[in-house]
């Protein structure tokens, strides 16, 4: 905590809160709104500053690199800190994202890749004093929440198209500096087998029904080469490619409520942005945080919410909705990849901390991934596969290999 106090003293001295002096720094226990993150440690801080006539309290969120070697390797959490700094300092201003008022303010961001660990942290505005919080439901969201989140996501994605027209060269230079995805981390041999096992769990569950086995067998085969599969999905296809949030799910979406109903939304955590298919964000949240019933009732409505936000920003559209949906169909399978890993873990009543997996060998990790969350989790991720199959998205994805 001393290192946090020293950095806060520095930013106060630099005038980020105006012509004031630091009076006190008080640490708060982590509340529910900031504990559901795997790739960083979160600390709440109340900073009291004063001048000659008054004092003011600023509530901040401090993000620190995790200590777990497994998490560092599995999620590449260390190097992803520089992504968040790059996003806040350069990419969001280039996109003119401040017009959306959807991200918290960053007061400090630094990552030295271990050279000066005491200063490796990101300090952000705490969204909770403004009335923003995570949903009470820990996994799934209802349509009212989705309509707000997807409309704002569409607006955020649309900014990439404006920037490509106005400043394409600088845009390419900056997003080219973003670190690779965790799925491309060649230093972690376990990740391919663990992720492959997680995906095959839901696919095999659907195969037991005996429907469209040829397509499912082809998909099963593709999962054995997960790295190549992800690279194909992530390959930017113009004119659809945008700068994605990269980890767009319920854990990183904060809502403001009036009379119990969501009326505004903010996005959090920019460690895994990427210039790629919009499905990286859209398919992830649509499969990670929807129930089977919500997908059946509101799937088309949710896609339209995204499209309404997208078209609200752009006066000249680079493609129409049907063209967009055909692109989405080819890449929607991406949403299943993280879902198959994280949904069962989140549905486990007494999950083993991810850090504890460090002591397990590969086979033990694989065995755990097949059992975690029990039959309920197997059915839940199987429902995602079934939806992909019914919508024709699996077939559309397989055509990428034609």
PDB file of N, CA and C in Angstrom, residues 145-196:
ATOM      1  N   UNK A 145     -30.967  -4.254 -19.730  1.00  0.00           N
ATOM      2  CA  UNK A 145     -29.533  -3.992 -19.591  1.00  0.00           C
ATOM      3  C   UNK A 145     -28.826  -4.140 -20.935  1.00  0.00           C
ATOM      4  N   UNK A 146     -29.185  -5.165 -21.678  1.00  0.00           N
ATOM      5  CA  UNK A 146     -28.545  -5.388 -22.972  1.00  0.00           C
ATOM      6  C   UNK A 146     -28.820  -4.259 -23.955  1.00  0.00           C
ATOM      7  N   UNK A 147     -30.038  -3.752 -23.966  1.00  0.00           N
ATOM      8  CA  UNK A 147     -30.368  -2.708 -24.936  1.00  0.00           C
ATOM      9  C   UNK A 147     -29.496  -1.478 -24.736  1.00  0.00           C
ATOM     10  N   UNK A 148     -29.239  -1.115 -23.481  1.00  0.00           N
ATOM     11  CA  UNK A 148     -28.359   0.018 -23.188  1.00  0.00           C
ATOM     12  C   UNK A 148     -26.915  -0.280 -23.563  1.00  0.00           C
ATOM     13  N   UNK A 149     -26.418  -1.426 -23.115  1.00  0.00           N
ATOM     14  CA  UNK A 149     -25.013  -1.771 -23.333  1.00  0.00           C
ATOM     15  C   UNK A 149     -24.695  -1.931 -24.812  1.00  0.00           C
ATOM     16  N   UNK A 150     -25.563  -2.583 -25.556  1.00  0.00           N
ATOM     17  CA  UNK A 150     -25.288  -2.846 -26.970  1.00  0.00           C
ATOM     18  C   UNK A 150     -25.414  -1.589 -27.812  1.00  0.00           C
ATOM     19  N   UNK A 151     -26.354  -0.722 -27.466  1.00  0.00           N
ATOM     20  CA  UNK A 151     -26.472   0.535 -28.207  1.00  0.00           C
ATOM     21  C   UNK A 151     -25.210   1.370 -28.042  1.00  0.00           C
ATOM     22  N   UNK A 152     -24.685   1.422 -26.826  1.00  0.00           N
ATOM     23  CA  UNK A 152     -23.461   2.193 -26.592  1.00  0.00           C
ATOM     24  C   UNK A 152     -22.251   1.497 -27.212  1.00  0.00           C
ATOM     25  N   UNK A 153     -22.226   0.175 -27.214  1.00  0.00           N
ATOM     26  CA  UNK A 153     -21.142  -0.551 -27.883  1.00  0.00           C
ATOM     27  C   UNK A 153     -21.145  -0.251 -29.375  1.00  0.00           C
ATOM     28  N   UNK A 154     -22.331  -0.210 -29.979  1.00  0.00           N
ATOM     29  CA  UNK A 154     -22.419   0.131 -31.396  1.00  0.00           C
ATOM     30  C   UNK A 154     -21.848   1.508 -31.679  1.00  0.00           C
ATOM     31  N   UNK A 155     -22.127   2.453 -30.810  1.00  0.00           N
ATOM     32  CA  UNK A 155     -21.578   3.803 -30.968  1.00  0.00           C
ATOM     33  C   UNK A 155     -20.050   3.789 -30.858  1.00  0.00           C
ATOM     34  N   UNK A 156     -19.542   3.040 -29.876  1.00  0.00           N
ATOM     35  CA  UNK A 156     -18.092   2.960 -29.706  1.00  0.00           C
ATOM     36  C   UNK A 156     -17.431   2.351 -30.939  1.00  0.00           C
ATOM     37  N   UNK A 157     -17.967   1.276 -31.454  1.00  0.00           N
ATOM     38  CA  UNK A 157     -17.405   0.653 -32.652  1.00  0.00           C
ATOM     39  C   UNK A 157     -17.468   1.586 -33.854  1.00  0.00           C
ATOM     40  N   UNK A 158     -18.523   2.358 -33.951  1.00  0.00           N
ATOM     41  CA  UNK A 158     -18.669   3.263 -35.091  1.00  0.00           C
ATOM     42  C   UNK A 158     -17.557   4.308 -35.132  1.00  0.00           C
ATOM     43  N   UNK A 159     -17.008   4.657 -33.970  1.00  0.00           N
ATOM     44  CA  UNK A 159     -15.924   5.641 -33.939  1.00  0.00           C
ATOM     45  C   UNK A 159     -14.709   5.161 -34.727  1.00  0.00           C
ATOM     46  N   UNK A 160     -14.496   3.854 -34.789  1.00  0.00           N
ATOM     47  CA  UNK A 160     -13.373   3.323 -35.569  1.00  0.00           C
ATOM     48  C   UNK A 160     -13.532   3.651 -37.043  1.00  0.00           C
ATOM     49  N   UNK A 161     -14.754   3.576 -37.541  1.00  0.00           N
ATOM     50  CA  UNK A 161     -14.986   3.862 -38.955  1.00  0.00           C
ATOM     51  C   UNK A 161     -14.787   5.347 -39.255  1.00  0.00           C
ATOM     52  N   UNK A 162     -15.195   6.210 -38.335  1.00  0.00           N
ATOM     53  CA  UNK A 162     -14.934   7.635 -38.513  1.00  0.00           C
ATOM     54  C   UNK A 162     -13.437   7.909 -38.512  1.00  0.00           C
ATOM     55  N   UNK A 163     -12.720   7.260 -37.604  1.00  0.00           N
ATOM     56  CA  UNK A 163     -11.280   7.483 -37.492  1.00  0.00           C
ATOM     57  C   UNK A 163     -10.534   6.921 -38.692  1.00  0.00           C
ATOM     58  N   UNK A 164     -10.999   5.791 -39.234  1.00  0.00           N
ATOM     59  CA  UNK A 164     -10.364   5.234 -40.435  1.00  0.00           C
ATOM     60  C   UNK A 164     -10.475   6.203 -41.602  1.00  0.00           C
ATOM     61  N   UNK A 165     -11.561   6.941 -41.666  1.00  0.00           N
ATOM     62  CA  UNK A 165     -11.731   7.917 -42.746  1.00  0.00           C
ATOM     63  C   UNK A 165     -10.905   9.177 -42.506  1.00  0.00           C
ATOM     64  N   UNK A 166     -10.786   9.575 -41.243  1.00  0.00           N
ATOM     65  CA  UNK A 166     -10.185  10.866 -40.930  1.00  0.00           C
ATOM     66  C   UNK A 166      -8.689  10.799 -40.624  1.00  0.00           C
ATOM     67  N   UNK A 167      -8.222   9.679 -40.079  1.00  0.00           N
ATOM     68  CA  UNK A 167      -6.819   9.604 -39.647  1.00  0.00           C
ATOM     69  C   UNK A 167      -6.346   8.158 -39.654  1.00  0.00           C
ATOM     70  N   UNK A 168      -6.469   7.512 -40.798  1.00  0.00           N
ATOM     71  CA  UNK A 168      -6.210   6.072 -40.894  1.00  0.00           C
ATOM     72  C   UNK A 168      -4.769   5.712 -40.546  1.00  0.00           C
ATOM     73  N   UNK A 169      -3.803   6.500 -40.997  1.00  0.00           N
ATOM     74  CA  UNK A 169      -2.401   6.155 -40.776  1.00  0.00           C
ATOM     75  C   UNK A 169      -2.048   6.161 -39.292  1.00  0.00           C
ATOM     76  N   UNK A 170      -2.459   7.186 -38.562  1.00  0.00           N
ATOM     77  CA  UNK A 170      -2.171   7.254 -37.133  1.00  0.00           C
ATOM     78  C   UNK A 170      -2.934   6.171 -36.370  1.00  0.00           C
ATOM     79  N   UNK A 171      -4.144   5.894 -36.807  1.00  0.00           N
ATOM     80  CA  UNK A 171      -4.944   4.837 -36.185  1.00  0.00           C
ATOM     81  C   UNK A 171      -4.233   3.495 -36.310  1.00  0.00           C
ATOM     82  N   UNK A 172      -3.745   3.183 -37.505  1.00  0.00           N
ATOM     83  CA  UNK A 172      -3.025   1.918 -37.714  1.00  0.00           C
ATOM     84  C   UNK A 172      -1.758   1.860 -36.875  1.00  0.00           C
ATOM     85  N   UNK A 173      -1.055   2.979 -36.775  1.00  0.00           N
ATOM     86  CA  UNK A 173       0.192   3.006 -36.002  1.00  0.00           C
ATOM     87  C   UNK A 173      -0.072   2.687 -34.529  1.00  0.00           C
ATOM     88  N   UNK A 174      -1.125   3.253 -33.995  1.00  0.00           N
ATOM     89  CA  UNK A 174      -1.400   3.075 -32.571  1.00  0.00           C
ATOM     90  C   UNK A 174      -1.968   1.697 -32.251  1.00  0.00           C
ATOM     91  N   UNK A 175      -2.961   1.254 -33.003  1.00  0.00           N
ATOM     92  CA  UNK A 175      -3.496  -0.071 -32.656  1.00  0.00           C
ATOM     93  C   UNK A 175      -2.504  -1.176 -32.980  1.00  0.00           C
ATOM     94  N   UNK A 176      -1.521  -0.883 -33.827  1.00  0.00           N
ATOM     95  CA  UNK A 176      -0.464  -1.849 -34.100  1.00  0.00           C
ATOM     96  C   UNK A 176       0.462  -2.075 -32.915  1.00  0.00           C
ATOM     97  N   UNK A 177       0.413  -1.187 -31.928  1.00  0.00           N
ATOM     98  CA  UNK A 177       1.251  -1.323 -30.734  1.00  0.00           C
ATOM     99  C   UNK A 177       0.601  -2.166 -29.639  1.00  0.00           C
ATOM    100  N   UNK A 178      -0.653  -2.548 -29.823  1.00  0.00           N
ATOM    101  CA  UNK A 178      -1.348  -3.336 -28.808  1.00  0.00           C
ATOM    102  C   UNK A 178      -0.771  -4.741 -28.730  1.00  0.00           C
ATOM    103  N   UNK A 179      -0.705  -5.279 -27.520  1.00  0.00           N
ATOM    104  CA  UNK A 179      -0.133  -6.606 -27.313  1.00  0.00           C
ATOM    105  C   UNK A 179      -1.065  -7.688 -27.816  1.00  0.00           C
ATOM    106  N   UNK A 180      -0.479  -8.858 -28.074  1.00  0.00           N
ATOM    107  CA  UNK A 180      -1.248  -9.986 -28.583  1.00  0.00           C
ATOM    108  C   UNK A 180      -2.260 -10.481 -27.566  1.00  0.00           C
ATOM    109  N   UNK A 181      -3.253 -11.160 -28.090  1.00  0.00           N
ATOM    110  CA  UNK A 181      -4.262 -11.804 -27.262  1.00  0.00           C
ATOM    111  C   UNK A 181      -3.657 -12.951 -26.478  1.00  0.00           C
ATOM    112  N   UNK A 182      -4.297 -13.283 -25.356  1.00  0.00           N
ATOM    113  CA  UNK A 182      -3.867 -14.429 -24.555  1.00  0.00           C
ATOM    114  C   UNK A 182      -3.944 -15.726 -25.334  1.00  0.00           C
ATOM    115  N   UNK A 183      -4.854 -15.794 -26.336  1.00  0.00           N
ATOM    116  CA  UNK A 183      -5.004 -17.027 -27.089  1.00  0.00           C
ATOM    117  C   UNK A 183      -3.832 -17.260 -28.040  1.00  0.00           C
ATOM    118  N   UNK A 184      -3.002 -16.252 -28.226  1.00  0.00           N
ATOM    119  CA  UNK A 184      -1.850 -16.397 -29.102  1.00  0.00           C
ATOM    120  C   UNK A 184      -0.550 -16.481 -28.311  1.00  0.00           C
ATOM    121  N   UNK A 185      -0.666 -16.694 -27.025  1.00  0.00           N
ATOM    122  CA  UNK A 185       0.510 -16.751 -26.163  1.00  0.00           C
ATOM    123  C   UNK A 185       1.210 -18.093 -26.333  1.00  0.00           C
ATOM    124  N   UNK A 186       2.274 -18.112 -27.104  1.00  0.00           N
ATOM    125  CA  UNK A 186       2.982 -19.353 -27.394  1.00  0.00           C
ATOM    126  C   UNK A 186       3.822 -19.834 -26.212  1.00  0.00           C
ATOM    127  N   UNK A 187       3.975 -19.004 -25.178  1.00  0.00           N
ATOM    128  CA  UNK A 187       4.778 -19.384 -24.022  1.00  0.00           C
ATOM    129  C   UNK A 187       4.009 -20.279 -23.051  1.00  0.00           C
ATOM    130  N   UNK A 188       2.720 -20.442 -23.290  1.00  0.00           N
ATOM    131  CA  UNK A 188       1.896 -21.204 -22.360  1.00  0.00           C
ATOM    132  C   UNK A 188       1.351 -22.441 -23.052  1.00  0.00           C
ATOM    133  N   UNK A 189       2.024 -23.589 -22.931  1.00  0.00           N
ATOM    134  CA  UNK A 189       1.558 -24.795 -23.615  1.00  0.00           C
ATOM    135  C   UNK A 189       0.214 -25.276 -23.104  1.00  0.00           C
ATOM    136  N   UNK A 190      -0.088 -25.040 -21.823  1.00  0.00           N
ATOM    137  CA  UNK A 190      -1.339 -25.520 -21.242  1.00  0.00           C
ATOM    138  C   UNK A 190      -2.568 -24.863 -21.851  1.00  0.00           C
ATOM    139  N   UNK A 191      -2.454 -23.608 -22.262  1.00  0.00           N
ATOM    140  CA  UNK A 191      -3.650 -22.851 -22.614  1.00  0.00           C
ATOM    141  C   UNK A 191      -4.396 -23.471 -23.788  1.00  0.00           C
ATOM    142  N   UNK A 192      -3.656 -24.014 -24.748  1.00  0.00           N
ATOM    143  CA  UNK A 192      -4.313 -24.617 -25.900  1.00  0.00           C
ATOM    144  C   UNK A 192      -5.133 -25.837 -25.486  1.00  0.00           C
ATOM    145  N   UNK A 193      -4.548 -26.695 -24.683  1.00  0.00           N
ATOM    146  CA  UNK A 193      -5.241 -27.924 -24.294  1.00  0.00           C
ATOM    147  C   UNK A 193      -6.410 -27.632 -23.365  1.00  0.00           C
ATOM    148  N   UNK A 194      -6.217 -26.725 -22.420  1.00  0.00           N
ATOM    149  CA  UNK A 194      -7.286 -26.381 -21.482  1.00  0.00           C
ATOM    150  C   UNK A 194      -8.461 -25.747 -22.220  1.00  0.00           C
ATOM    151  N   UNK A 195      -8.176 -24.783 -23.093  1.00  0.00           N
ATOM    152  CA  UNK A 195      -9.238 -24.103 -23.833  1.00  0.00           C
ATOM    153  C   UNK A 195      -9.932 -25.051 -24.797  1.00  0.00           C
ATOM    154  N   UNK A 196      -9.158 -25.914 -25.439  1.00  0.00           N
ATOM    155  CA  UNK A 196      -9.729 -26.912 -26.348  1.00  0.00           C
ATOM    156  C   UNK A 196     -10.683 -27.832 -25.591  1.00  0.00           C
TER     157      UNK A 196
END
